[in-house]
Coordinates of C-alpha atoms in Angstrom, one line a residue:
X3 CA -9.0 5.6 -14.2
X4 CA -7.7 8.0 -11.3
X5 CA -9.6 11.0 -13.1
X6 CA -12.6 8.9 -14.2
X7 CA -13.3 8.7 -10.5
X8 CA -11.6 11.8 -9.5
X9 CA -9.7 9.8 -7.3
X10 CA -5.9 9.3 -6.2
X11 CA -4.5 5.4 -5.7
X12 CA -2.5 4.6 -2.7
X13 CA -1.0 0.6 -3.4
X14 CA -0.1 -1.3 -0.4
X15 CA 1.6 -5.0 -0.3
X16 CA 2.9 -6.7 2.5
X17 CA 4.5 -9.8 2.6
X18 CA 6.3 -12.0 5.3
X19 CA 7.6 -15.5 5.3
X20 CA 4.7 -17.8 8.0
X21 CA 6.0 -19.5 10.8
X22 CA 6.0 -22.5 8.5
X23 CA 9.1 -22.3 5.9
X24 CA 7.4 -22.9 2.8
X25 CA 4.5 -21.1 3.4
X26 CA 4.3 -17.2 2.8
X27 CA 1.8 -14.6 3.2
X28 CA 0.8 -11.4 0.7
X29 CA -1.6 -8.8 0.6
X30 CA -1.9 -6.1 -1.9
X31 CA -4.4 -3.5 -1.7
X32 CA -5.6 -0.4 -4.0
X33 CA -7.5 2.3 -2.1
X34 CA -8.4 5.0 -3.6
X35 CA -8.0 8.7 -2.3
X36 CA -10.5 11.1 -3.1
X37 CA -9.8 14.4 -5.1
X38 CA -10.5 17.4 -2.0
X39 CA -11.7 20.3 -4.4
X40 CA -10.3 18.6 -7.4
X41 CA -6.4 18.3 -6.5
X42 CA -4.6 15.2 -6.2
X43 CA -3.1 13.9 -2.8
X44 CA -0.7 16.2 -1.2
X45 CA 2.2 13.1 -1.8
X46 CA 4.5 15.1 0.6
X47 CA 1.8 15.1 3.1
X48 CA 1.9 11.3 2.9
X49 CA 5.3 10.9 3.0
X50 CA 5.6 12.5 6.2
X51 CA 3.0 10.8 7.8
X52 CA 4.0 7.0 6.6
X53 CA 7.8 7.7 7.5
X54 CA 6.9 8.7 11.1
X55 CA 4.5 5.4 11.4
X56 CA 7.9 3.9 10.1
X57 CA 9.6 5.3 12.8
X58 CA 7.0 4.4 15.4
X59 CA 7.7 0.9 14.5
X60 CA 11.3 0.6 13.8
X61 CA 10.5 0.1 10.0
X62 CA 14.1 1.2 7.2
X63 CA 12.7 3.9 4.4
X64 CA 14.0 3.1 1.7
X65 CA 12.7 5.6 -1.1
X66 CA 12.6 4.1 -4.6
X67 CA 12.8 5.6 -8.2
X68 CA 11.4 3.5 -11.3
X69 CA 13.4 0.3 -10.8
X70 CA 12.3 -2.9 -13.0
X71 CA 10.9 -6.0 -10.8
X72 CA 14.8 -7.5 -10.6
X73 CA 16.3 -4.1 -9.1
X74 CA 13.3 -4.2 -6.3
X75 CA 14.1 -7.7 -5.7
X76 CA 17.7 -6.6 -5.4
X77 CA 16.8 -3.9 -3.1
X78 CA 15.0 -6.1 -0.7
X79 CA 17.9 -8.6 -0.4
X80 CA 20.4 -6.2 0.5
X81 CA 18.0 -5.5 3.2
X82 CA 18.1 -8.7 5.4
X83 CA 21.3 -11.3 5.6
X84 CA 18.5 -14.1 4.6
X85 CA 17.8 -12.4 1.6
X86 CA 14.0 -13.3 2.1
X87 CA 12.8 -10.3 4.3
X88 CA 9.6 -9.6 4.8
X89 CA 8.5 -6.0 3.6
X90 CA 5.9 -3.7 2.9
X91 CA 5.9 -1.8 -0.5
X92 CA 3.8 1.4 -1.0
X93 CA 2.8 3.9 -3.7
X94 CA 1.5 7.1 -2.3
X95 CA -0.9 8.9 -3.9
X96 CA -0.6 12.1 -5.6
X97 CA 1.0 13.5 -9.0
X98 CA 4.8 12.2 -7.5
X99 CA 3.6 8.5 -7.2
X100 CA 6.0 8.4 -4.3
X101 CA 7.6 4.5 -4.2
X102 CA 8.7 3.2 -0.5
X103 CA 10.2 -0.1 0.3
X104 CA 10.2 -0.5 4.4
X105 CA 11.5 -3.2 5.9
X106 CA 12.1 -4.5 9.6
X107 CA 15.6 -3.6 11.7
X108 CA 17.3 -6.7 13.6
X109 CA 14.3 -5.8 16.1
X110 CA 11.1 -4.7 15.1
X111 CA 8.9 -7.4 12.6
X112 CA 6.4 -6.0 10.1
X113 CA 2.9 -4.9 11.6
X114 CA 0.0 -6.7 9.8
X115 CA -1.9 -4.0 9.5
X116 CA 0.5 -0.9 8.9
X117 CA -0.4 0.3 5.4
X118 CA -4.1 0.0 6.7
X119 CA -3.2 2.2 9.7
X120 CA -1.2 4.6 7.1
X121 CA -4.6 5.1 4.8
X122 CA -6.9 5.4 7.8
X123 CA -4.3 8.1 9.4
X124 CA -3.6 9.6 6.3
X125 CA -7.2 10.5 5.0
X126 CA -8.6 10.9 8.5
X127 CA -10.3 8.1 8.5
X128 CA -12.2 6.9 11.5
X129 CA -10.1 4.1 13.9
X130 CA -12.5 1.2 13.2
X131 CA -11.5 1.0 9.6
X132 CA -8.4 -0.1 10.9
X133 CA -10.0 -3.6 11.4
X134 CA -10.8 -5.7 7.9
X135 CA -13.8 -6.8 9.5
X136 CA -15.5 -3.8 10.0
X137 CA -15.5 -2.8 6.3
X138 CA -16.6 -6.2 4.7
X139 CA -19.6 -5.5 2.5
X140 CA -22.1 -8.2 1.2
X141 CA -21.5 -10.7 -1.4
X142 CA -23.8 -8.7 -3.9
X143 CA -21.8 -5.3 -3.4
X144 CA -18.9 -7.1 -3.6
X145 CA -20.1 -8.7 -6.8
X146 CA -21.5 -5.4 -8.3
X147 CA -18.0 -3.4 -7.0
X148 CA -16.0 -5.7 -9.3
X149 CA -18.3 -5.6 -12.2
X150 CA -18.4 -2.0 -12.0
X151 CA -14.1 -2.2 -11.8
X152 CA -13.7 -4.6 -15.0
X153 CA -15.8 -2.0 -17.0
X154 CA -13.6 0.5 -16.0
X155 CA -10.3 -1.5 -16.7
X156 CA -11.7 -2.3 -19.7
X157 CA -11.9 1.3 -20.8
X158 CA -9.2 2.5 -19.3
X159 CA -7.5 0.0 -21.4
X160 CA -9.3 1.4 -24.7
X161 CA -7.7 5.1 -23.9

């Protein structure tokens, strides 16, 4: 799909436990990143910019190879003595599909809106696409969008 559309993918979840204890919260987002001239996402470009965000807010980086969905699991345990922590999880764009896990220290909580703040920063984005809000389209584009994305599911699946 990325070269269909000549586009990158940069995946972003967050999740965090609600004030209520059985109740949790989880986004996950797929933005794509537009091909400058042709070339994928400079990855190491993003890198940079999402670990100094994750500095800015007191965030761990914790770089990630190709672990199965148990070995991330394991990775975000070790990373809080509850063994529930919250966390964001992204995939940068670019041919090195760069995996982060970042997670909170003892003082610092997970912003709601930090992986939106990383792809508006990132692709020089105007500051109002920070807020959801601003970017909401109608219920017909939204309806035509994902028809448009099933088709091309669909044949990416077929190739």
């Amino acid at each position: 799909m990325e070269s269909q559309y000549n586009s990158d993918v940069v995946v972003f979840e967050r999740w965090a436990q609600m004030r209520s204890s059985a109740a949790m919260h989880m986004q996950v987002h797929l933005v794509g990143v537009p091909r400058e001239g042709g070339k994928p996402a400079d990855s190491q470009k993003w890198l940079e910019q999402v670990t100094t965000m994750a500095d800015d807010h007191e965030l761990k980086v914790h770089k990630m190879g190709r672990y199965s969905r148990d070995e991330i699991e394991g990775i975000a345990k070790t990373t809080s003595e509850s063994g529930t922590p919250p966390y964001i999880y992204m995939q940068l764009p670019g041919p090195n599909k760069v995996r982060l896990l970042l997670t909170p220290t003892r003082t610092s909580s997970v912003p709601m809106n930090f992986g939106r703040e990383a792809v508006v920063k990132c692709m020089g984005l105007p500051t109002e696409r920070l807020e959801w809000r601003s970017c909401q389209q109608s219920t017909e584009e939204e309806t035509e969008l994902a028809r448009k994305l099933k088709i091309s599911f669909e044949t990416a699946k077929r190739h």
